[in-house]
XYZ file of C-alpha atoms in Angstrom:
697
model
C -16.125 8.950 12.954
C -17.773 7.391 16.004
C -18.692 3.719 16.173
C -16.097 2.661 13.624
C -12.536 1.419 13.784
C -10.597 4.444 12.528
C -6.883 4.948 12.182
C -5.261 7.975 13.752
C -2.446 10.064 12.330
C 0.509 11.152 14.408
C 2.630 13.471 12.295
C 6.120 14.556 13.231
C 6.950 17.261 10.744
C 10.475 17.825 9.458
C 9.931 20.425 6.743
C 12.956 21.417 4.740
C 11.744 24.896 3.773
C 11.146 27.875 6.050
C 7.612 28.498 7.414
C 7.212 31.448 5.045
C 8.312 29.408 2.080
C 5.981 26.578 3.046
C 3.042 28.949 3.188
C 3.912 30.441 -0.175
C 4.735 27.179 -1.949
C 2.764 24.034 -0.980
C 4.853 20.892 -0.746
C 4.268 18.407 -3.563
C 3.010 14.879 -3.133
C 5.413 12.350 -4.622
C 5.233 8.592 -4.830
C 8.330 6.685 -3.728
C 8.056 3.243 -5.292
C 10.591 0.534 -4.569
C 10.116 -0.950 -8.039
C 11.413 2.295 -9.569
C 14.925 1.261 -8.495
C 14.880 -1.852 -10.685
C 17.492 -2.205 -13.411
C 15.822 -3.323 -16.633
C 16.793 -4.818 -19.992
C 16.024 -3.064 -23.245
C 12.711 -3.282 -25.076
C 14.473 -5.326 -27.765
C 15.589 -7.890 -25.196
C 12.098 -8.055 -23.692
C 10.568 -8.526 -27.115
C 12.715 -11.618 -27.572
C 11.562 -12.997 -24.224
C 7.915 -12.376 -25.082
C 8.350 -14.213 -28.376
C 9.947 -17.217 -26.645
C 7.191 -17.498 -24.045
C 4.250 -16.588 -26.248
C 3.051 -20.109 -27.079
C 3.056 -21.205 -23.442
C 1.333 -18.066 -22.144
C -1.184 -17.531 -24.927
C -1.950 -20.810 -26.616
C -1.320 -23.631 -24.142
C -4.178 -25.190 -22.224
C -4.755 -23.903 -18.715
C -3.606 -25.729 -15.580
C -5.611 -26.026 -12.380
C -2.685 -25.422 -10.056
C -4.761 -26.351 -7.020
C -4.871 -29.948 -8.276
C -1.114 -30.364 -8.673
C 0.907 -32.307 -6.121
C 3.217 -30.179 -3.934
C 6.370 -31.394 -5.706
C 4.788 -30.735 -9.111
C 3.790 -27.220 -8.088
C 7.272 -26.520 -6.765
C 8.864 -27.831 -9.983
C 6.574 -25.631 -12.054
C 7.381 -22.481 -10.097
C 11.088 -23.360 -9.967
C 11.131 -23.410 -13.755
C 9.325 -20.048 -13.791
C 11.936 -18.597 -11.447
C 14.791 -20.015 -13.498
C 13.511 -18.450 -16.707
C 13.049 -15.104 -14.964
C 16.756 -15.041 -14.052
C 18.239 -16.035 -17.413
C 19.422 -13.094 -19.530
C 17.969 -12.826 -23.043
C 21.156 -13.940 -24.791
C 21.717 -17.028 -22.620
C 22.142 -19.948 -25.057
C 20.311 -22.303 -22.687
C 17.183 -20.166 -22.515
C 15.488 -21.683 -25.562
C 16.116 -25.178 -24.189
C 14.559 -24.330 -20.850
C 11.597 -22.663 -22.587
C 10.969 -25.878 -24.527
C 11.287 -27.944 -21.357
C 8.845 -25.672 -19.581
C 6.407 -25.879 -22.494
C 6.461 -29.698 -22.286
C 5.999 -29.539 -18.514
C 3.045 -27.189 -18.981
C 1.483 -29.509 -21.529
C 1.906 -32.512 -19.231
C 0.448 -30.751 -16.190
C -2.434 -29.346 -18.233
C -3.330 -32.891 -19.271
C -3.138 -34.141 -15.678
C -4.910 -31.170 -14.085
C -6.880 -29.383 -16.799
C -8.429 -26.059 -15.973
C -12.132 -26.130 -16.891
C -13.017 -23.478 -19.461
C -14.381 -20.507 -17.506
C -17.898 -19.330 -18.160
C -19.278 -15.833 -17.684
C -22.411 -15.677 -15.500
C -25.296 -13.750 -16.956
C -26.183 -12.008 -13.694
C -24.420 -10.572 -10.676
C -26.411 -12.854 -8.382
C -25.105 -15.912 -10.218
C -21.497 -14.662 -10.020
C -21.813 -14.027 -6.284
C -23.317 -17.492 -5.805
C -20.361 -19.018 -7.658
C -17.929 -17.108 -5.447
C -19.701 -18.361 -2.329
C -19.559 -21.880 -3.724
C -15.817 -21.569 -4.333
C -15.338 -20.518 -0.716
C -17.418 -23.391 0.631
C -15.440 -25.837 -1.485
C -11.966 -24.518 -0.635
C -12.297 -22.594 2.635
C -15.261 -23.963 4.602
C -13.509 -23.557 7.964
C -12.499 -19.995 7.140
C -16.020 -19.039 6.069
C -17.405 -20.433 9.324
C -14.885 -18.480 11.403
C -15.535 -15.248 9.549
C -19.317 -15.598 9.749
C -19.036 -15.778 13.539
C -16.854 -12.648 13.768
C -18.068 -9.066 14.387
C -16.582 -8.058 11.018
C -19.282 -10.057 9.236
C -22.042 -7.866 10.702
C -20.955 -4.398 9.494
C -20.093 -3.315 5.941
C -17.306 -0.943 6.965
C -15.676 -3.485 9.252
C -16.025 -6.190 6.609
C -14.292 -3.959 4.058
C -11.459 -3.235 6.478
C -11.235 -6.946 7.234
C -10.806 -7.587 3.519
C -8.064 -4.941 3.451
C -6.264 -6.641 6.344
C -6.529 -10.071 4.684
C -5.269 -8.703 1.374
C -2.321 -6.950 3.021
C -1.442 -10.225 4.737
C -1.423 -12.167 1.475
C -4.763 -13.956 1.883
C -7.064 -12.995 -0.991
C -9.178 -16.059 -0.150
C -10.032 -14.507 3.230
C -10.564 -11.143 1.539
C -13.135 -12.797 -0.730
C -15.269 -13.841 2.240
C -15.113 -10.355 3.768
C -15.915 -8.559 0.506
C -18.903 -10.782 -0.176
C -20.214 -9.809 3.259
C -19.444 -6.124 2.677
C -21.389 -6.158 -0.589
C -24.321 -7.984 0.958
C -24.491 -5.369 3.735
C -23.926 -2.363 1.423
C -24.878 -3.428 -2.123
C -24.737 0.116 -3.456
C -21.035 0.658 -2.682
C -19.011 0.274 -5.913
C -15.711 -0.102 -4.031
C -16.818 -3.433 -2.559
C -17.664 -4.825 -5.998
C -14.539 -3.410 -7.685
C -12.295 -4.974 -5.048
C -14.289 -8.190 -5.147
C -13.756 -8.391 -8.903
C -10.001 -7.976 -8.490
C -9.925 -10.750 -5.890
C -11.901 -13.097 -8.149
C -9.455 -12.522 -11.010
C -6.566 -13.280 -8.661
C -8.194 -16.485 -7.441
C -8.664 -17.785 -10.977
C -12.369 -16.991 -11.433
C -12.247 -14.613 -14.413
C -15.808 -15.193 -15.642
C -17.337 -14.359 -12.279
C -14.917 -11.450 -11.944
C -15.995 -9.971 -15.269
C -19.651 -10.009 -14.297
C -18.894 -8.462 -10.908
C -16.705 -5.742 -12.426
C -19.292 -4.894 -15.065
C -21.848 -4.502 -12.273
C -19.451 -2.241 -10.351
C -18.966 -0.050 -13.434
C -22.704 0.667 -13.517
C -22.671 2.123 -9.999
C -21.819 5.731 -9.223
C -18.094 5.633 -8.483
C -15.832 8.220 -6.912
C -13.519 9.651 -9.598
C -10.422 8.759 -7.599
C -9.575 6.121 -5.065
C -6.613 5.419 -2.826
C -3.419 7.304 -3.781
C -5.584 9.489 -5.995
C -5.576 6.838 -8.713
C -8.493 6.811 -11.118
C -11.217 4.470 -9.863
C -12.290 3.586 -13.391
C -8.671 2.821 -14.340
C -8.294 0.468 -11.393
C -11.532 -1.276 -12.338
C -10.511 -1.523 -16.004
C -7.184 -3.037 -15.022
C -8.815 -5.939 -13.205
C -11.422 -6.170 -15.968
C -8.705 -6.324 -18.625
C -6.961 -9.089 -16.707
C -10.220 -11.055 -16.531
C -10.721 -10.669 -20.286
C -7.138 -11.731 -20.935
C -7.613 -14.883 -18.879
C -10.795 -15.543 -20.858
C -8.652 -15.095 -24.032
C -10.766 -12.218 -25.258
C -7.629 -10.320 -26.161
C -9.015 -7.428 -28.275
C -11.516 -6.529 -25.534
C -8.773 -6.846 -22.929
C -6.555 -4.549 -24.963
C -9.257 -1.878 -25.108
C -9.918 -2.001 -21.367
C -6.230 -1.922 -20.464
C -5.401 0.881 -22.895
C -8.117 2.908 -21.222
C -6.608 2.150 -17.795
C -3.072 3.115 -18.866
C -4.272 6.372 -20.411
C -6.320 7.320 -17.341
C -3.726 6.330 -14.722
C -0.095 5.967 -15.879
C 0.959 4.929 -12.362
C -0.900 1.627 -12.772
C 1.995 -0.607 -13.730
C -0.464 -3.508 -13.422
C -2.339 -2.119 -16.443
C 0.892 -1.874 -18.429
C 1.755 -5.495 -17.659
C -1.739 -6.683 -18.516
C -1.720 -4.727 -21.777
C 1.638 -6.254 -22.669
C 0.140 -9.717 -22.224
C -2.931 -8.906 -24.335
C -0.748 -7.467 -27.103
C 1.667 -10.409 -26.987
C -1.156 -12.855 -27.518
C -2.224 -10.879 -30.592
C 1.284 -10.926 -32.053
C 1.932 -7.213 -31.427
C 5.304 -7.927 -29.865
C 7.089 -4.620 -30.405
C 4.383 -2.638 -28.651
C 3.986 -5.382 -26.045
C 7.668 -5.052 -25.126
C 7.248 -1.317 -24.522
C 4.392 -1.870 -22.083
C 6.144 -4.857 -20.483
C 9.104 -2.647 -19.682
C 6.894 0.179 -18.415
C 5.119 -2.277 -16.136
C 8.312 -3.271 -14.356
C 8.319 0.062 -12.511
C 5.611 2.142 -10.894
C 6.522 5.602 -12.181
C 6.053 6.006 -15.952
C 8.875 7.245 -18.136
C 8.369 10.284 -20.323
C 9.037 8.221 -23.445
C 6.560 5.488 -22.521
C 3.716 7.801 -21.547
C 1.738 9.502 -24.320
C -0.096 11.709 -21.842
C 1.579 14.066 -19.373
C 1.189 12.596 -15.873
C 2.006 14.607 -12.764
C 5.045 12.450 -12.055
C 7.395 10.970 -14.666
C 10.771 9.302 -14.450
C 13.975 10.928 -15.772
C 16.361 9.516 -18.364
C 17.998 6.220 -17.415
C 21.659 5.442 -16.799
C 23.675 2.286 -17.371
C 23.369 -0.117 -14.453
C 26.000 -2.723 -15.328
C 29.086 -3.228 -17.450
C 27.114 -5.555 -19.725
C 26.665 -4.532 -23.319
C 24.432 -5.724 -26.126
C 21.185 -7.591 -25.413
C 22.072 -8.212 -21.766
C 22.678 -4.539 -20.930
C 20.629 -3.152 -18.054
C 19.715 0.442 -17.289
C 18.245 2.087 -14.211
C 16.848 5.427 -13.111
C 19.215 7.958 -11.491
C 19.639 7.540 -7.753
C 18.295 11.027 -7.075
C 14.915 9.750 -8.274
C 14.868 6.363 -6.530
C 16.644 7.039 -3.225
C 17.104 9.798 -0.669
C 20.462 11.528 -1.239
C 20.157 14.108 1.532
C 22.216 12.139 4.079
C 25.547 12.108 2.220
C 28.798 13.333 3.737
C 31.677 15.170 2.111
C 35.436 14.756 2.085
C 38.245 16.633 0.376
C 41.517 15.730 -1.289
C 44.343 16.490 1.180
C 46.917 19.087 0.161
C 49.970 17.015 -0.747
C 53.408 18.646 -0.643
C 54.909 18.616 -4.154
C 58.599 19.188 -5.019
C 59.293 22.814 -5.870
C 62.505 21.774 -7.600
C 63.969 18.480 -8.787
C 66.229 18.548 -5.731
C 63.174 18.451 -3.439
C 62.149 15.088 -4.874
C 64.926 13.218 -3.072
C 63.846 14.598 0.319
C 60.144 14.046 -0.323
C 60.460 10.500 -1.643
C 60.706 8.714 1.760
C 57.581 10.498 2.917
C 55.725 9.500 -0.237
C 56.816 5.882 0.200
C 55.644 5.804 3.809
C 52.317 7.409 2.911
C 51.624 4.915 0.127
C 52.495 2.019 2.449
C 50.105 3.402 5.060
C 47.337 3.766 2.487
C 47.871 0.215 1.255
C 47.505 -0.998 4.835
C 44.334 1.023 5.317
C 42.782 -0.299 2.117
C 43.607 -3.858 3.137
C 41.935 -3.371 6.511
C 38.864 -1.864 4.861
C 38.646 -4.666 2.300
C 39.159 -7.365 4.930
C 36.252 -5.961 6.930
C 34.146 -5.723 3.758
C 34.886 -9.387 2.978
C 33.855 -10.408 6.484
C 30.563 -8.516 6.167
C 29.961 -10.085 2.746
C 30.273 -13.536 4.325
C 27.712 -12.613 6.964
C 25.299 -11.092 4.449
C 25.361 -14.224 2.288
C 23.828 -16.113 5.195
C 20.967 -13.644 5.586
C 17.333 -14.435 4.836
C 14.307 -12.160 4.860
C 11.385 -10.822 2.903
C 12.014 -11.003 -0.867
C 10.907 -7.395 -1.310
C 13.375 -6.201 1.337
C 16.192 -8.220 -0.237
C 15.304 -6.772 -3.626
C 15.292 -3.234 -2.214
C 18.709 -3.689 -0.619
C 20.099 -5.382 -3.726
C 18.867 -2.506 -5.903
C 20.514 -0.042 -3.541
C 23.752 -2.023 -3.688
C 23.608 -2.165 -7.490
C 23.192 1.615 -7.550
C 26.300 1.990 -5.379
C 28.323 -0.258 -7.682
C 27.267 1.715 -10.761
C 27.302 5.142 -9.125
C 29.866 6.532 -11.576
C 27.201 6.375 -14.287
C 25.225 9.044 -12.421
C 24.620 12.248 -14.435
C 26.351 14.434 -11.844
C 29.401 12.201 -11.575
C 30.005 10.751 -15.023
C 31.528 13.952 -16.433
C 33.824 14.225 -13.407
C 35.006 10.653 -13.960
C 36.103 11.524 -17.484
C 37.643 14.850 -16.497
C 39.819 13.426 -13.718
C 40.871 10.502 -15.894
C 42.070 12.944 -18.539
C 44.000 15.180 -16.144
C 45.331 12.132 -14.290
C 47.092 10.935 -17.438
C 49.103 14.151 -17.852
C 51.598 13.825 -14.922
C 52.433 10.278 -15.925
C 52.903 11.312 -19.526
C 55.444 13.951 -18.441
C 57.397 11.335 -16.499
C 57.235 9.042 -19.500
C 58.420 11.718 -21.933
C 61.478 12.562 -19.853
C 62.591 9.125 -18.716
C 60.739 6.059 -19.979
C 59.736 6.404 -23.630
C 60.835 3.774 -26.137
C 62.910 6.247 -28.096
C 63.572 9.987 -28.180
C 63.133 10.638 -24.428
C 64.330 14.056 -23.303
C 66.951 12.685 -20.940
C 68.104 10.062 -23.419
C 68.537 12.673 -26.180
C 70.541 14.933 -23.890
C 72.961 12.109 -23.093
C 73.315 11.107 -26.740
C 73.925 14.625 -28.027
C 76.288 15.826 -25.299
C 80.052 15.410 -25.742
C 81.021 16.184 -22.165
C 79.736 16.231 -18.622
C 79.532 20.001 -18.794
C 77.278 19.854 -21.864
C 75.032 17.292 -20.122
C 74.698 19.566 -17.130
C 74.109 22.648 -19.247
C 71.194 20.974 -21.017
C 69.817 18.608 -18.375
C 69.438 21.028 -15.446
C 67.136 23.510 -17.244
C 65.316 20.705 -19.061
C 64.509 18.848 -15.824
C 63.514 22.059 -14.032
C 61.174 22.910 -16.906
C 59.713 19.389 -16.820
C 59.274 19.621 -13.039
C 57.343 22.868 -13.467
C 55.122 21.274 -16.114
C 54.601 18.274 -13.866
C 53.668 20.458 -10.863
C 51.208 22.380 -13.006
C 49.705 19.112 -14.242
C 49.446 17.807 -10.671
C 47.690 20.970 -9.479
C 45.301 20.766 -12.408
C 44.655 17.113 -11.662
C 44.124 17.881 -7.962
C 41.335 20.283 -8.888
C 39.551 17.721 -11.066
C 40.295 14.800 -8.753
C 39.109 16.781 -5.756
C 35.773 17.533 -7.413
C 35.428 13.868 -8.403
C 36.338 12.689 -4.886
C 33.930 15.107 -3.232
C 30.971 14.175 -5.434
C 31.760 10.461 -5.521
C 32.077 10.229 -1.751
C 28.954 12.283 -1.192
C 26.892 10.060 -3.493
C 28.218 6.809 -2.038
C 27.630 7.873 1.567
C 24.214 9.254 0.635
C 23.235 5.865 -0.741
C 24.705 4.145 2.319
C 22.412 6.328 4.442
C 19.429 4.577 2.843
C 20.295 1.379 4.708
C 18.787 0.909 8.147
C 20.316 -2.534 8.676
C 23.652 -2.038 10.537
C 25.615 -4.576 8.474
C 24.372 -3.325 5.122
C 24.998 0.258 6.214
C 28.569 -0.557 7.254
C 29.216 -2.462 4.024
C 28.005 0.439 1.902
C 29.981 2.912 4.001
C 33.112 0.820 3.522
C 32.628 1.058 -0.228
C 32.736 4.849 0.032
C 35.800 4.728 2.272
C 37.645 2.301 -0.010
C 36.855 4.575 -2.961
C 38.176 7.668 -1.199
C 41.300 5.925 0.084
C 42.083 4.449 -3.328
C 41.568 7.846 -4.980
C 43.962 9.545 -2.548
C 46.445 6.675 -2.970
C 46.415 7.178 -6.721
C 47.299 10.861 -6.386
C 50.113 10.152 -3.918
C 51.351 7.463 -6.278
C 51.792 10.011 -9.063
C 53.997 12.142 -6.780
C 55.970 9.103 -5.700
C 56.502 8.063 -9.306
C 57.965 11.450 -10.264
C 60.227 11.543 -7.214
C 61.482 8.010 -7.839
C 62.154 8.746 -11.505
C 64.296 11.769 -10.630
C 66.119 9.999 -7.792
C 66.811 6.675 -9.513
C 67.142 7.362 -13.237
C 69.568 10.245 -13.682
C 73.119 11.190 -12.837
C 72.317 13.484 -9.942
C 75.183 15.927 -10.274
C 74.561 16.349 -13.988
C 70.837 17.181 -13.859
C 69.972 18.477 -10.388
C 71.055 21.915 -9.293
C 71.414 22.797 -5.643
C 70.163 20.903 -2.607
C 66.679 20.134 -1.424
C 64.787 22.972 0.215
C 61.560 21.166 1.020
C 60.734 19.514 4.304
C 59.285 15.982 4.390
C 55.637 15.938 3.266
C 53.105 16.861 5.913
C 49.549 16.310 4.768
C 46.280 16.418 6.677
C 44.624 13.080 7.254
C 42.094 11.982 4.642
C 38.745 12.558 6.354
C 36.253 9.705 6.024
C 33.037 10.862 7.725
C 30.433 8.128 7.802
C 26.782 8.937 7.100
C 24.161 8.011 9.658
C 22.080 4.969 8.898
C 18.477 5.436 7.861
C 16.753 4.241 10.989
C 13.181 5.347 10.581
C 13.146 7.392 7.402
C 11.942 6.410 3.971
C 13.307 9.074 1.626
C 12.779 11.551 4.484
C 9.395 9.967 5.085
C 8.075 7.048 7.121
C 4.583 5.605 6.850
C 2.954 3.219 9.281
C -0.577 2.317 10.199
C -2.627 -0.261 12.019
C -6.136 -1.419 11.299
C -7.803 -3.995 13.491
C -5.205 -6.771 13.943
C -2.869 -5.545 11.171
C 0.225 -3.433 11.762
C 2.282 -2.157 8.836
C 5.332 0.054 8.506
C 7.489 0.946 5.526
C 10.708 2.866 5.974
C 14.065 3.115 4.251
C 14.842 -0.449 3.212
C 12.510 -2.381 5.494
C 8.895 -3.435 5.691
C 7.341 -4.669 8.886
C 3.923 -6.264 8.791
C 2.131 -8.574 11.137
C -0.948 -9.314 13.167
C -1.542 -8.955 16.867
C -3.857 -11.966 16.667
C -4.822 -13.622 13.385
C -8.348 -14.378 14.597
C -10.684 -15.563 11.870
C -8.076 -14.854 9.160
C -5.946 -17.671 10.566
C -8.702 -20.142 9.676
C -8.035 -19.512 5.978
C -5.258 -21.563 4.436
C -2.205 -20.302 2.587
C -2.731 -20.382 -1.163
C 0.901 -21.261 -1.993
C 0.776 -19.050 -5.079
C -1.981 -20.929 -6.853
C -3.646 -17.681 -7.830
C -5.239 -17.175 -11.198
C -2.938 -14.200 -11.747
C 0.656 -13.972 -10.605
C 0.467 -10.865 -8.415
C -1.918 -8.359 -6.929
C -1.559 -4.880 -5.487
C -3.320 -3.341 -2.493
C -3.511 0.445 -2.122
C -4.492 2.258 1.071
C -5.430 5.946 1.097
C -5.508 8.685 3.713
C -8.240 11.204 4.383
C -8.155 14.340 2.251
C -8.093 17.839 3.742
C -7.011 16.876 7.270
C -4.370 19.262 8.633
C -1.274 18.068 10.465
C -1.348 19.699 13.919
C 1.085 22.579 14.391
C 1.783 22.982 10.655
C 0.259 24.374 7.514
C 0.438 20.953 5.869
C -2.828 19.301 4.856
C -3.122 15.697 3.778
C -4.262 14.959 0.245
C -6.056 12.043 -1.347
C -2.889 11.148 -3.257
C -1.179 10.170 -0.023
C -1.051 6.588 1.151
C 0.772 3.319 0.664
C 0.671 0.306 -1.654
C 2.062 -3.223 -1.482
C 2.251 -5.881 -4.170
C 1.996 -9.583 -3.391
C 3.359 -12.380 -5.569
C 5.170 -15.663 -5.338
C 7.149 -15.858 -2.136
C 5.491 -12.854 -0.516
C 5.701 -9.117 -1.064
C 7.369 -8.071 -4.328
C 6.945 -4.288 -4.280
C 5.892 -1.449 -2.020
C 5.721 2.310 -2.035
C 4.508 5.301 -0.108
C 3.163 8.655 -1.221
C 3.528 11.524 1.249
C 4.351 15.216 1.182
C 8.027 15.883 0.620
C 9.756 16.711 3.882
C 7.007 15.385 6.147
C 7.422 12.300 8.275
C 4.104 10.726 9.147
C 3.000 7.775 11.192
C -0.525 6.425 11.412
C -1.694 4.685 14.546
C -5.004 2.950 14.899
C -7.216 0.825 17.059
C -10.762 0.510 18.297
C -10.691 3.876 20.097
C -12.617 6.436 18.080
C -10.940 9.410 19.727
C -7.434 10.772 19.275
C -5.140 9.791 22.136
C -2.903 12.840 21.787
C -3.075 16.435 20.672
C -1.138 15.664 17.502
C -3.280 12.704 16.398
C -6.072 13.059 13.885
C -8.326 10.814 11.827
C -6.260 9.729 8.846
C -7.416 6.684 6.898
C -9.955 7.630 4.259
C -11.570 4.214 4.024
C -10.549 4.095 0.361
C -8.537 1.085 -0.666
C -8.170 -0.934 -3.835
C -7.382 -4.508 -4.800
C -5.780 -4.599 -8.254
C -5.069 -7.881 -10.027
C -1.819 -8.140 -11.987
C -0.136 -10.501 -14.441
C 3.115 -10.106 -12.521
C 6.584 -9.213 -13.681
């Protein structure tokens, strides 16, 4: 598209299937959302939280946060953050809720929010928006008006996209007003403008703008293939909620949820509208659904193209504080895991072999203890370094979610049964030792001694009894080795696969150490069972009376426990990377990192930071790619469902996700050049993008 600033796509294809298979079976488009990895409380717990906060959120007078002093604003948001971290059963929660309610009442009296009005016409709403800009961002408006972006509708829209991605909805407002003035018939400009107005605390103007957008001829789907009407109804529902027109808000948001289940913003908004009408049970269901991007099967009445699987336990907590998460196969890339195997340990063929094997067992256990100490010491050192780290909240949350998945990996569907199976077989060798030597009464060896009247009788009974017990023990150890080996193989593979999702060297090493400690401890436990049997035979019986013959076994020779370390995820995000640049904005999402910045802030720098004084708590920006464009050298064609989204909230980005074809790694490059700079670069950005207001999580 000549004369416009277009992005270009450079696609490096790493397809997992064969060319023939790819031609016969098109690769699906899946959305990888970081929020899907969140561990969540139950609906019952959330219902209690909604009840506790209902009066403050639904009935209290509004606060004009822009009029609060900096220390007052920080105190207000600190209390919000504190309440968000307290578990439902915390006995101090009710006290803090009451304190926050009194703080809200005091601030509302000092800085009351004027009751919003709804303009009768679009022209009046646009005039109000311009007035808001002149009052709050006069310098920014002047800088934008002098820029080239203010003279072209397409460039103004892209400028609004850049500002939104950079966390400046105030700057986006100026650009969208210009885009609408230059192209008044484009519904996308008005729909995005309405979302921005809701976010900036202008719900009446937003409602009028959104109603005007709904009357224009819209494309059925926007960025990421999401329903355009659903996106519009989400922002409209949020505006109605802020205006306290809860039944109307409920209708709009129900429509949005039904049309586009991926809109977690609609779920959150609907939860708020229902809460304020006292429908707490249903509100809790939508509140929980809104915490993640991908809908669960249980929470979605319709049948969307992508739904989440059954959840697994995320922590050891029980009761109201219990958390559950989605399986790691759904939220992370597990293709990079490595395998290990349980070494073949020499076991005593006869009781006499135990004496010869015991020194080798003792040395091996000492070596393993030393290895585990070295691994744990290094892990402790890394933990100290990681505690000093800072960074984007969304990146910290992503890495924390990955770490939580590693810590609760034994709850995974493919591993949980193996945990139980190896625990059961692992108890059998010890029970055989216990039955022969260490029971509180009636042990086999003890009964032989008590019932025998001579040394000859002891020997006649003890030798065959111990040989029979040794055979049972060997059989139990072989059986346990089979189960333990399967558990070790799967557990190590899963842990290293999760470690491979870290691109940061320290985090990757820490996660890898967890896998290595697990494998070493598992092997140590098996060796310990052999050592225990050998020690029991050597130390607890009269040797000549119970052991026949001499040892025939050589000292134990076992292969080293292999601990292959998975590669770190340098530039892959679940086998996919997504990056683009538009004008001064550069953005990349991969693995566990997000990189975003500006080459030169230009006119956007003239707009001030809002310091989270938005009318709503969060907003989401979606960016789409051009449909039907083929990736050079492959049979893969881009689809409208492909693209990226980011969510902004207090403190910066709070969520992000990318939707690309499975097995394809793509990168989008852009600039002012209208022509591809290489044979594998093609026009990629569709020009579709959305600004969706949200009540926040």
